[in-house]
Coordinates of C-alpha atoms and ligand atoms in Angstrom, one line a residue:
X1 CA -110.3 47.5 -105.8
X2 CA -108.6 50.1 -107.5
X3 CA -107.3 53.0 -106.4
X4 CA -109.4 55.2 -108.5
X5 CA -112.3 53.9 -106.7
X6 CA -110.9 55.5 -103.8
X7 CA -109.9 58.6 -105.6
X8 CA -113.4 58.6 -106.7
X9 CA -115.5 58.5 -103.5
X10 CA -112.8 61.2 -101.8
X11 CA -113.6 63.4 -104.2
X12 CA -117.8 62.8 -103.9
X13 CA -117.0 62.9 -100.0
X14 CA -115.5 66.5 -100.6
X15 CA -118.4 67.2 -102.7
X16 CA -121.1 67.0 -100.4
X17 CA -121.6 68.4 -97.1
X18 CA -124.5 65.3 -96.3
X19 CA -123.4 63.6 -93.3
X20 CA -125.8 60.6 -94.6
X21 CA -124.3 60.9 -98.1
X22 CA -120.8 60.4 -97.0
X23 CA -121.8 57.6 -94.9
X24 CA -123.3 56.1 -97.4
X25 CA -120.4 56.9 -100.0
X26 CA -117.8 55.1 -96.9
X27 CA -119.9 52.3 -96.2
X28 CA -120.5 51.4 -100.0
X29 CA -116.6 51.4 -100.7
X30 CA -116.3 48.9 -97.3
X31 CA -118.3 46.6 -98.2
X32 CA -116.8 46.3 -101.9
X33 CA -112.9 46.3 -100.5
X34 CA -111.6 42.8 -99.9
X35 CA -110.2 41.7 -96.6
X36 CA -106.6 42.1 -97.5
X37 CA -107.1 45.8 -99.0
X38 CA -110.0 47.1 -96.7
X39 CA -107.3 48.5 -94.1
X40 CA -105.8 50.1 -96.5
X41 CA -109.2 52.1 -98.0
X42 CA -109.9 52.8 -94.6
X43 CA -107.2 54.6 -94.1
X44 CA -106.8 56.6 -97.4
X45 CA -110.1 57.8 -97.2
X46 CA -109.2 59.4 -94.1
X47 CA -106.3 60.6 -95.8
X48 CA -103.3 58.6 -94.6
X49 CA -100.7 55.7 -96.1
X50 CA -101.9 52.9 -93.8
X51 CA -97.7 53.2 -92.7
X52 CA -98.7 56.2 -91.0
X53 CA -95.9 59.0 -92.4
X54 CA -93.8 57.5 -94.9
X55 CA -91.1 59.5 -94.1
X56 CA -90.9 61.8 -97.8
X57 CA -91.1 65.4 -98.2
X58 CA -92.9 67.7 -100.5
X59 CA -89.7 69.1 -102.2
X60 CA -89.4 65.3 -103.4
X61 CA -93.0 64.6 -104.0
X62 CA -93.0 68.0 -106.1
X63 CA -89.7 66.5 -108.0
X64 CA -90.6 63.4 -109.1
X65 CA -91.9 64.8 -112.6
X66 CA -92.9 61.1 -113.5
X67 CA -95.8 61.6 -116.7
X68 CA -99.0 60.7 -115.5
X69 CA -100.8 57.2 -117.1
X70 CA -103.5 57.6 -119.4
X71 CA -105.9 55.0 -118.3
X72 CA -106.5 54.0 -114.5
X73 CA -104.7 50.6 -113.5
X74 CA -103.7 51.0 -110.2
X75 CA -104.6 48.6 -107.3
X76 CA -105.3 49.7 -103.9
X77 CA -102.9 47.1 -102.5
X78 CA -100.5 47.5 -105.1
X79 CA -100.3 51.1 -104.2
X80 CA -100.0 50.3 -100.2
X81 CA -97.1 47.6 -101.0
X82 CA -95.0 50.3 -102.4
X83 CA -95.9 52.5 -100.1
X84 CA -94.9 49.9 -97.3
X85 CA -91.8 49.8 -99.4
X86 CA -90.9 53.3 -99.5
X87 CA -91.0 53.6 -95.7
X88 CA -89.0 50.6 -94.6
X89 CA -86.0 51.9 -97.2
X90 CA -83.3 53.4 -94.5
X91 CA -79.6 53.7 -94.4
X92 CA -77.3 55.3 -97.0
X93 CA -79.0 56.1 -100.3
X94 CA -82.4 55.3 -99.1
X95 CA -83.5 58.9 -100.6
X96 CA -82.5 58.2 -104.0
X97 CA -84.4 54.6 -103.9
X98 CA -87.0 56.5 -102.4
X99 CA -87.0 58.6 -105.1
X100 CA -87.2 56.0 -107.5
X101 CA -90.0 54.0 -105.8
X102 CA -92.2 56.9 -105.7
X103 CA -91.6 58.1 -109.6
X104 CA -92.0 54.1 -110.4
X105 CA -95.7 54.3 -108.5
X106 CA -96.6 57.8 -110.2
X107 CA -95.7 57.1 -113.2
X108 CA -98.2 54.3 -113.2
X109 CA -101.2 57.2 -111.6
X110 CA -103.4 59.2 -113.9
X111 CA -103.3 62.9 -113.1
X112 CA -106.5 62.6 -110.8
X113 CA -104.5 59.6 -109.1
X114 CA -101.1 61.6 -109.0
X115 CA -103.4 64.7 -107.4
X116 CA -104.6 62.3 -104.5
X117 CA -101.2 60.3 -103.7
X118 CA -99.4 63.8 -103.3
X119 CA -102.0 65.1 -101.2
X120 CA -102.2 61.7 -99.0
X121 CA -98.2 62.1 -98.4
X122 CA -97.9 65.4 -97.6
X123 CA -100.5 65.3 -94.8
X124 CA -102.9 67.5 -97.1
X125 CA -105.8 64.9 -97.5
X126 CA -105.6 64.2 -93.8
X127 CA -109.1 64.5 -92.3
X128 CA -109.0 63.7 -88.7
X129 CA -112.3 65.6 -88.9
X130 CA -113.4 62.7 -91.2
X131 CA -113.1 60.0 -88.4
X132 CA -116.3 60.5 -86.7
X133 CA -118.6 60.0 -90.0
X134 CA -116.0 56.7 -90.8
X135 CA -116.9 54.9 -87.6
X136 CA -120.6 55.3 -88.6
X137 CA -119.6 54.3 -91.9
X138 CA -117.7 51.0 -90.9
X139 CA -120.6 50.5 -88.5
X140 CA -123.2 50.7 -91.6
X141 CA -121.2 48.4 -93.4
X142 CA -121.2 45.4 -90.5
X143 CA -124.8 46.3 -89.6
X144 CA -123.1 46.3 -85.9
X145 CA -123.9 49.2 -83.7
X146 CA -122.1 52.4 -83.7
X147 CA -120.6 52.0 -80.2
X148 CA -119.2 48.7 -80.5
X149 CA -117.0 50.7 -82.8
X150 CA -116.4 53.6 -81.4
X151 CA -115.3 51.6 -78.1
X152 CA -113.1 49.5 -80.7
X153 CA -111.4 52.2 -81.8
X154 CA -111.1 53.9 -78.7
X155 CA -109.1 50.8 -77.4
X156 CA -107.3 50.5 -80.8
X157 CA -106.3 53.9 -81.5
X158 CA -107.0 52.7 -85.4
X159 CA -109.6 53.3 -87.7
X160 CA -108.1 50.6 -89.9
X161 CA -107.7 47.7 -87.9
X162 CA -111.2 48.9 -86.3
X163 CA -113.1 48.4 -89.8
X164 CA -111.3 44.9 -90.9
X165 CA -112.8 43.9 -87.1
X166 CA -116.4 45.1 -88.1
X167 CA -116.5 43.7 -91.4
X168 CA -115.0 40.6 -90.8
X169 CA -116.3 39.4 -87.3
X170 CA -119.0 41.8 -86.5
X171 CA -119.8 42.7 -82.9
X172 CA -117.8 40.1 -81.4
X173 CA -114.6 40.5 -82.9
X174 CA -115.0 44.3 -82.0
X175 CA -115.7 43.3 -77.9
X176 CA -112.4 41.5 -78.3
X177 CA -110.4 44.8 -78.2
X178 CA -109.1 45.3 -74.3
X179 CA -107.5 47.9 -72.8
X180 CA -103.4 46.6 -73.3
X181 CA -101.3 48.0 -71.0
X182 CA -98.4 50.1 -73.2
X183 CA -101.4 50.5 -75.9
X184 CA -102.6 54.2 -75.7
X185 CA -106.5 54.5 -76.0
X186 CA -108.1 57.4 -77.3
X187 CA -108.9 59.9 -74.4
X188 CA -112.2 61.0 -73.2
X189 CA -113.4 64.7 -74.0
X190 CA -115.7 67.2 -72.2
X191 CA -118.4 69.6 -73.4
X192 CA -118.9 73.3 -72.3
X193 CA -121.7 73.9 -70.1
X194 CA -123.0 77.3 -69.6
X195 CA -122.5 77.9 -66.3
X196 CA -122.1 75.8 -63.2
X197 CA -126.1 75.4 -62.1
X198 CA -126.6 74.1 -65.8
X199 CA -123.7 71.5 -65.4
X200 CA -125.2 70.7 -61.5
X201 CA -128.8 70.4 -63.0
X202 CA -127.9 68.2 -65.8
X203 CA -126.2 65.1 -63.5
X204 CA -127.5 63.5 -60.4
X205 CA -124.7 62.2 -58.5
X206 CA -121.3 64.7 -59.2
X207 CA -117.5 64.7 -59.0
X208 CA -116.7 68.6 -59.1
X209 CA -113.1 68.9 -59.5
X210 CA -110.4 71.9 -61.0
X211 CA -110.0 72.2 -64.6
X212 CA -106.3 72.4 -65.2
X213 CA -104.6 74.4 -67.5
X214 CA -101.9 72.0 -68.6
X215 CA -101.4 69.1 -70.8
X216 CA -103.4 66.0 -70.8
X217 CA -101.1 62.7 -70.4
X218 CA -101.9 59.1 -70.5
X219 CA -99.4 56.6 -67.9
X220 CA -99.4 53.5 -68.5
X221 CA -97.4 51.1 -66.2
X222 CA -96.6 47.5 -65.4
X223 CA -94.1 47.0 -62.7
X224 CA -91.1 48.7 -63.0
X225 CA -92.1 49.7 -66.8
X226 CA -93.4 53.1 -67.4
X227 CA -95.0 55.1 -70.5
X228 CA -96.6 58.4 -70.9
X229 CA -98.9 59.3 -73.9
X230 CA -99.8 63.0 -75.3
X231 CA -103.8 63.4 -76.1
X232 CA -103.3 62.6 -79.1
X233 CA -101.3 59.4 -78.1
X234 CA -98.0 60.3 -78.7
X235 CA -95.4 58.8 -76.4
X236 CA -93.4 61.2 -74.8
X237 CA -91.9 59.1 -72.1
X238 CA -87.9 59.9 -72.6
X239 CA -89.1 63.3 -71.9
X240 CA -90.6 63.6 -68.9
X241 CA -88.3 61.6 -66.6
X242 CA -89.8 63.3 -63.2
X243 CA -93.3 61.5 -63.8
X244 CA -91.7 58.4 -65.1
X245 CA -89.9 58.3 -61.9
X246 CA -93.2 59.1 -59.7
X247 CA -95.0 56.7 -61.4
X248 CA -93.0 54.3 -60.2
X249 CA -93.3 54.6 -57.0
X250 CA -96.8 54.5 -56.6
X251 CA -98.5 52.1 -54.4
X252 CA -99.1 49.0 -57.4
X253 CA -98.2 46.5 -59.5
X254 CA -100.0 47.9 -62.9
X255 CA -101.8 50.9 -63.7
X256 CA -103.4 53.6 -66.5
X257 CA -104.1 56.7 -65.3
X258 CA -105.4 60.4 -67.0
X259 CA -104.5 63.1 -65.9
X260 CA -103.1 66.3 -66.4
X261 CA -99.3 67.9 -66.7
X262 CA -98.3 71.3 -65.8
X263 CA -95.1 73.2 -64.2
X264 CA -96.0 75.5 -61.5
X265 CA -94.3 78.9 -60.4
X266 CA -92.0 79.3 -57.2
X267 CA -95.8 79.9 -55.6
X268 CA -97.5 77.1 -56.6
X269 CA -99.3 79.1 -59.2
X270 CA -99.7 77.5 -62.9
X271 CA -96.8 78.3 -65.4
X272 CA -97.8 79.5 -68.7
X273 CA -99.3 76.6 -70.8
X274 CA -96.2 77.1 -73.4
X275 CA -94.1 76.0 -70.9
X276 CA -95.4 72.9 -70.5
X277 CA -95.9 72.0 -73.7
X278 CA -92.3 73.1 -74.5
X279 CA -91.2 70.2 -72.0
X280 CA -93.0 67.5 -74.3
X281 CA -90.2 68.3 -77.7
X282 CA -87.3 67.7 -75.3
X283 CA -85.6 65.7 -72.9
X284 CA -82.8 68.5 -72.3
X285 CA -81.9 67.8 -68.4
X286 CA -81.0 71.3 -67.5
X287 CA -84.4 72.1 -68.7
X288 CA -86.4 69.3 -66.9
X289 CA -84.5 70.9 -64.1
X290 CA -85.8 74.2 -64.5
X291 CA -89.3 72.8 -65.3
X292 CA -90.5 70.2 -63.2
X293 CA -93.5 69.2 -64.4
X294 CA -96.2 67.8 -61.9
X295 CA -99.1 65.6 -62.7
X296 CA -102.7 66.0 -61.5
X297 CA -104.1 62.4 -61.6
X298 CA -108.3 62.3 -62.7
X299 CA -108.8 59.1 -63.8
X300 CA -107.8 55.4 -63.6
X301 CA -108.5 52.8 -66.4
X302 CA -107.2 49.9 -64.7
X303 CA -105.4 49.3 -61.5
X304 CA -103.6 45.8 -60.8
X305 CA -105.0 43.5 -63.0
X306 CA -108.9 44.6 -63.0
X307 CA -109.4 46.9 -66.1
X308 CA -111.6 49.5 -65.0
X309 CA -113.2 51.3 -68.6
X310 CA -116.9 50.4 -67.8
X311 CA -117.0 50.7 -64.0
X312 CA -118.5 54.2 -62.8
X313 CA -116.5 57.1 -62.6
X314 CA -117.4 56.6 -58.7
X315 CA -115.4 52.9 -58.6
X316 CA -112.6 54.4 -60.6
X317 CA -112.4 57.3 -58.5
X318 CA -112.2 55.3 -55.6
X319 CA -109.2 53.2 -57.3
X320 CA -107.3 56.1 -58.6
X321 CA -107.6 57.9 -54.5
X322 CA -106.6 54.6 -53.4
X323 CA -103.1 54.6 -55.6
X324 CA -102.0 58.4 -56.5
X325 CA -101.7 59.5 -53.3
X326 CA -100.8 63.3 -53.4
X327 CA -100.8 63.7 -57.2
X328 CA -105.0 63.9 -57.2
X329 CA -106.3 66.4 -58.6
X330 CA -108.0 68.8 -56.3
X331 CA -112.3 68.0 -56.4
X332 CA -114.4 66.6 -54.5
X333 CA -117.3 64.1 -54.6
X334 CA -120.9 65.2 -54.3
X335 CA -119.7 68.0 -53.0
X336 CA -122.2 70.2 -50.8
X337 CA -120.9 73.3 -52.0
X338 CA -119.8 73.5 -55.5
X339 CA -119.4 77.2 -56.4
X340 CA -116.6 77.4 -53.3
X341 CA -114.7 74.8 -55.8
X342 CA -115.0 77.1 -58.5
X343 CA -113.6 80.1 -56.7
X344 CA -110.9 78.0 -55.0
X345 CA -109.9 76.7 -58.5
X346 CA -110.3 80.5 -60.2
X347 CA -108.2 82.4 -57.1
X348 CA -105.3 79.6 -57.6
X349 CA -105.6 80.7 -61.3
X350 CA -106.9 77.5 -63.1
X351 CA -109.5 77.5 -66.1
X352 CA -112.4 76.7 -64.1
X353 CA -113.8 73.3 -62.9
X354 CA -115.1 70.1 -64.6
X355 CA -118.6 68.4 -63.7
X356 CA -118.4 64.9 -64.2
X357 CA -121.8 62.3 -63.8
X358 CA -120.4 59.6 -61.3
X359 CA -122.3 57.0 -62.7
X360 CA -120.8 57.4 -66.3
X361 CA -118.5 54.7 -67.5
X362 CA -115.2 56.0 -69.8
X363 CA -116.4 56.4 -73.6
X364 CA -114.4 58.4 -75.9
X365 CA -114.5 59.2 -79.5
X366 CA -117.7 62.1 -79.1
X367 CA -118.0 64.7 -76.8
X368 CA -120.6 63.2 -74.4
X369 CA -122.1 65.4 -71.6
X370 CA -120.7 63.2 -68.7
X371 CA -117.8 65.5 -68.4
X372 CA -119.1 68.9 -68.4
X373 CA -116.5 71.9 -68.4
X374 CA -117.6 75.5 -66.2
X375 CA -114.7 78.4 -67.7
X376 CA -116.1 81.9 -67.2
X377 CA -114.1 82.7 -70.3
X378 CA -115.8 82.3 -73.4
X379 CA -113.2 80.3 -75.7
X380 CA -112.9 78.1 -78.6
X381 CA -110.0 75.9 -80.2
X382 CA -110.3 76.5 -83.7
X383 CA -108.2 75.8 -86.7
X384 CA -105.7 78.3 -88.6
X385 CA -106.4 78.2 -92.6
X386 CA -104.4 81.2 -93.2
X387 CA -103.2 84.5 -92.4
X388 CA -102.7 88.3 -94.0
X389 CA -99.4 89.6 -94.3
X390 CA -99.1 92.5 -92.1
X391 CA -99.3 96.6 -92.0
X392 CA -96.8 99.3 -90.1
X393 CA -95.0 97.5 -87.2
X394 CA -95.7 93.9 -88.9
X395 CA -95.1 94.5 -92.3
X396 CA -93.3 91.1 -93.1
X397 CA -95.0 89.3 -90.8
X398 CA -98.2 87.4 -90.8
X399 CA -100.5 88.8 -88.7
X400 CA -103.9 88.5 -88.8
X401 CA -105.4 84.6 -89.2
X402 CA -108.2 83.5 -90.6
X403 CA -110.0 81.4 -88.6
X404 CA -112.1 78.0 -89.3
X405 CA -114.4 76.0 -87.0
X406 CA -114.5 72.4 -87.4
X407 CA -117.7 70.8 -89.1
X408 CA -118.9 68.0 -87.4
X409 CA -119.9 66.1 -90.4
X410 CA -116.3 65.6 -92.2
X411 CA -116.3 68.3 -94.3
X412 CA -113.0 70.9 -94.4
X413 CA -113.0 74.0 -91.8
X414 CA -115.7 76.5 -91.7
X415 CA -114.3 80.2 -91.6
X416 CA -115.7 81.6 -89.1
X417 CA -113.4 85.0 -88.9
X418 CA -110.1 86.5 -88.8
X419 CA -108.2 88.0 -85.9
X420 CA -104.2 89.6 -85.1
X421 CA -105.4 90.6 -81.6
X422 CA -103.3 88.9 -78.6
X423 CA -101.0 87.9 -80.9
X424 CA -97.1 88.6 -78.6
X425 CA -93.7 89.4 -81.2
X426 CA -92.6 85.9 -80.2
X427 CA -95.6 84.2 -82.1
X428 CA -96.1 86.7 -84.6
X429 CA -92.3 85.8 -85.5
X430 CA -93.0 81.9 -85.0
X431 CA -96.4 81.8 -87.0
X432 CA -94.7 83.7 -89.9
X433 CA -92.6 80.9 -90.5
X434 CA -94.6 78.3 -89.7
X435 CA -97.1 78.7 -91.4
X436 CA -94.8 79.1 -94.2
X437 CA -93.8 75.7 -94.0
X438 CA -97.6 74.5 -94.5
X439 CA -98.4 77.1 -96.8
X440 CA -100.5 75.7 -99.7
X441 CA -100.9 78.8 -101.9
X442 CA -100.8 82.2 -101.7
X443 CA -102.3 85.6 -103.1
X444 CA -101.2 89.2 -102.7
X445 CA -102.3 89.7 -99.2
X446 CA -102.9 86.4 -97.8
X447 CA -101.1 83.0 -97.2
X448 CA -103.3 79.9 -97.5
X449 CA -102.5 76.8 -95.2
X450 CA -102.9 72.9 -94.9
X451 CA -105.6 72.7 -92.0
X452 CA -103.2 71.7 -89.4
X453 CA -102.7 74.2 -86.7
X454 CA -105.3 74.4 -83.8
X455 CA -105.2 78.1 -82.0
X456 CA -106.9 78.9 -78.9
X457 CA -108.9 82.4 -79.3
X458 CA -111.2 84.1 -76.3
X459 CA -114.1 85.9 -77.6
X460 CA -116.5 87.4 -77.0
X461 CA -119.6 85.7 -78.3
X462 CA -120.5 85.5 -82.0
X463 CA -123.0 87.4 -84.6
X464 CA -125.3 86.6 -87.5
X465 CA -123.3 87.1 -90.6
X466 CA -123.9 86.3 -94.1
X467 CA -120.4 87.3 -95.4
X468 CA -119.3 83.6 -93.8
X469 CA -119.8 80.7 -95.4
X470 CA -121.2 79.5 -91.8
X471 CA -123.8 81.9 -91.3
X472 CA -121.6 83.1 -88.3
X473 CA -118.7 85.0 -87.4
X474 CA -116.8 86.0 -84.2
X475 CA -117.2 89.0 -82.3
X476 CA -113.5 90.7 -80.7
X477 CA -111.4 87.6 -80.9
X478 CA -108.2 87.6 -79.8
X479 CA -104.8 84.9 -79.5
X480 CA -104.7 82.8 -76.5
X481 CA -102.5 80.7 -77.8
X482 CA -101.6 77.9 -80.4
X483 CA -102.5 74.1 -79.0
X484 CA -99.8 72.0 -80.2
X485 CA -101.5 69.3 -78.4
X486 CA -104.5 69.6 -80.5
X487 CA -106.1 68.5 -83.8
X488 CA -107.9 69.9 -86.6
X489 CA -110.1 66.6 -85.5
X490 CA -110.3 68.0 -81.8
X491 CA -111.4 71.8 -82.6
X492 CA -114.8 73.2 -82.1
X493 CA -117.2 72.8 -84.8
X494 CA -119.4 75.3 -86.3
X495 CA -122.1 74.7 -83.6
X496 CA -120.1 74.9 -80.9
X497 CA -119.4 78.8 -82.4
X498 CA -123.3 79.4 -83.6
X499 CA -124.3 78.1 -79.6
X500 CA -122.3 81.3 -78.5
X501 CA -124.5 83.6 -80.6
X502 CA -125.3 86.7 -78.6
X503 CA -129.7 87.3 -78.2
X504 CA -130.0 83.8 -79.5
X505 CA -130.7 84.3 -83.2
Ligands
LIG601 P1 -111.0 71.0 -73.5 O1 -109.6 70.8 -74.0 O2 -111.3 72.4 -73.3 O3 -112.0 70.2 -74.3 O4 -111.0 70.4 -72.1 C1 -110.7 69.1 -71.8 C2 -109.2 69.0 -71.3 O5 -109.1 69.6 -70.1 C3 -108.8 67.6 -71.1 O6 -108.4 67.0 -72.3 C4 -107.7 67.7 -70.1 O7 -106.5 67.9 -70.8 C5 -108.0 69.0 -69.4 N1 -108.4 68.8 -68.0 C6 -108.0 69.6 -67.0 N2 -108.5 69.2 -65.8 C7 -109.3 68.2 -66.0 C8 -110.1 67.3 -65.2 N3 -110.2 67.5 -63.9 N4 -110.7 66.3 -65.8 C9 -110.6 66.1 -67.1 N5 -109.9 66.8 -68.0 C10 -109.2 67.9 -67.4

């Protein structure tokens, strides 16, 4: 296949906002890849080098000046063997032959192809928001069914590896992915329910339990050996020494558990969510002792040897209280009195409490309804695609953001408004640069950015408004704060915004 094929389809995929045309688009490109080039499809049409980062800046990317071909020749796995080539080059003078690989493969690229291998190795083409309409893709293309691939690539963490699977030993070779112990999986998410009646009326048999404000981690552990994962599987164990060491002493020969990380005050009171995350860049000891961070166990995905995914959330409640001791998090099953959680979980200044179904088994990859989330503060994650320089007091600063939500069927970020409300000197200074560094153009007023920075913003509902491409635009948001443990892939979408629309229009 060749890689214009590729560069083809991406750009019909960006033309169309048809779920069912993109899938189709995906799947036809699936089946026509052969075996030994179908990983690599996969993953440039969700905008990565199948290496993951290669490890090459924009500077030398926008450097390379090599003149573009005149007539398409490149092959798919021509381009991912030099790609493959480029990122295993270390040591002194790797740049330069970096360098050289790079103008060698562009100079064989027409413009169009040039266009799409700059964008796939800066991180612009990147479309975590894509993933969702590529497992339906891959799972049109094996005629399997979708779940058998979402439950692949939950186990997998890979969208690549998932399709080559599908296509080339159908449903079987897709119930051969286990859970591996020092293999993060992809975590399971919640939905927002309205208030806690809805969430109680929606499930028979409940697990109410707090909603922590902290960071979600993954543990993975098999005797003595220990791992911790980020949401968005990230390992982070050098880090966070203190729940390495806890881990080990718990009560068990191997385990996975979810949970959630924070650092409390003096008081036992939660410690600002920047905090926390500012724990997960650095292994600094003076800081870790400063900031212990404690976990809140929720979940348990296998415990000594029985893996534990499709068991109800009532067995592998019952295996995590029988192995994490003190480091539960606080909840209780079926309780009688559910609000008095709520309160309890509000007064120690948490977000509010989730509602989980405790006959659901662990599925991740969509936002099911058997974890329900109760906040009684409106917010939404949603994704930073630019910001206006500012007036007076912020003049040389970007200030106020434009604001995207995600859209659910693969397309880029919706704009759903703009905000500089809540926004502390600290950040205003930090987003200034930052977004700097991701900036892809700019006008007078405004700098433009790659898609890649999730913010939290409270609001208070949204409005009918037809100067947004959406239909819909927030009403008095303001900053909560950035989510560095987010993805453009895990923000709201548009309906998430238009299902806060005040009198229901
Ligand atoms: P959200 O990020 O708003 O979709 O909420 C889901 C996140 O809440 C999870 O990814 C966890 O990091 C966090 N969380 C806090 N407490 C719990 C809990 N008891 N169960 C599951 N997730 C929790």
């Amino acid at each position: 296949m060749l890689l214009a094929d590729v560069v083809f389809a991406s750009a019909a995929l960006a033309a169309t906002r048809s779920r069912k045309a993109k899938i189709a688009t995906l799947a036809e490109l699936i089946n026509r890849a052969g075996e030994d080039e179908l990983p690599a499809v996969v993953a440039f049409l969700t905008g990565q080098p199948s290496q993951g980062r290669i490890g090459t800046g924009w500077r030398t990317l926008a450097d390379l000046g090599a003149a573009p071909a005149a007539e398409p020749g490149l092959a798919v796995a021509e381009v991912d063997a030099a790609l493959g080539e480029v990122a295993g080059l270390s040591g002194s003078g790797s740049a330069k032959r970096r360098a050289e690989a790079l103008h060698a493969l562009f100079a064989r690229a027409t413009a169009d192809e040039q266009r799409f291998l700059f964008r796939l190795l800066t991180g612009e083409l990147r479309q975590g928001a894509l993933e969702g309409v590529m497992v339906d893709a891959i799972a049109a293309a094996a005629e399997v069914p979708g779940e058998a691939v979402r439950r692949a690539f939950m186990l997998s963490g890979r969208l690549p590896v998932t399709a080559l699977a599908a296509v080339t030993g159908g449903e079987q070779a897709l119930g051969e992915f286990r859970l591996r112990l020092g293999r993060p999986l992809r975590p399971m998410l919640a939905s927002p329910a309205e208030s806690l009646d809805e969430a109680l009326r929606e499930h028979g048999s409940v697990l109410v339990e707090y909603k922590m404000d902290g960071a979600r981690i993954q543990v993975h552990r098999q005797g003595d050996e220990v791992h911790v994962y980020t949401r968005t599987l990230r390992e982070i164990t050098a880090n966070v020494a203190e729940l390495v060491r806890l881990v080990r002493e718990l009560p068990c020969e191997s385990v996975v558990l979810d949970g959630e990380t924070l650092a409390l005050t003096d008081d036992g009171r939660p410690r600002p969510f920047q905090e926390t995350m500012s724990r997960f860049g650095s292994s600094r000891e003076e800081q870790v002792r400063e900031l212990l961070l404690r976990p809140y166990f929720f979940d348990c995905l296998h415990l000594d040897g029985v893996d534990l995914l499709d068991a109800p959330l009532r067995e592998r409640n019952a295996a995590l209280r029988s192995v994490v001791g003190e480091h539960l998090i606080p909840g209780e099953v079926e309780p009688e009195d559910a609000s008095a959680i709520l309160d309890a979980a509000l007064d120690a200044g948490h977000e509010g409490v989730m509602v989980k179904s405790l006959d659901s088994v662990y599925a991740a990859g969509r936002r099911g309804r058997a974890w329900l989330k109760v906040k009684p503060v409106h917010t939404l994650d949603l994704v930073v695609l630019g910001a206006e320089w500012g007036h007076g007091r912020r003049t040389g600063y970007l200030s106020n953001l434009h604001l995207g939500a995600r859209d659910p069927d693969g397309g880029p970020p919706i704009m759903v408004g703009k905000t500089f409300k809540g926004l502390t000197d600290e950040l205003l200074a930090w987003q200034t640069k930052r977004l700097q560094e991701i900036e892809a153009r700019r006008d007078d007023w405004t700098v433009y950015v790659r898609p890649e920075l999730v913010v939290e913003i409270e609001l208070d509902g949204a409005q009918v408004s037809p100067r947004y491409p959406g239909g819909v635009a927030l009403r008095f948001a303001r900053v909560v704060r950035y989510r560095p443990d987010k993805e453009p892939a895990d923000a709201d979408t548009i309906d998430a915004v238009r299902a806060t629309l005040k009198g229901g229009a």
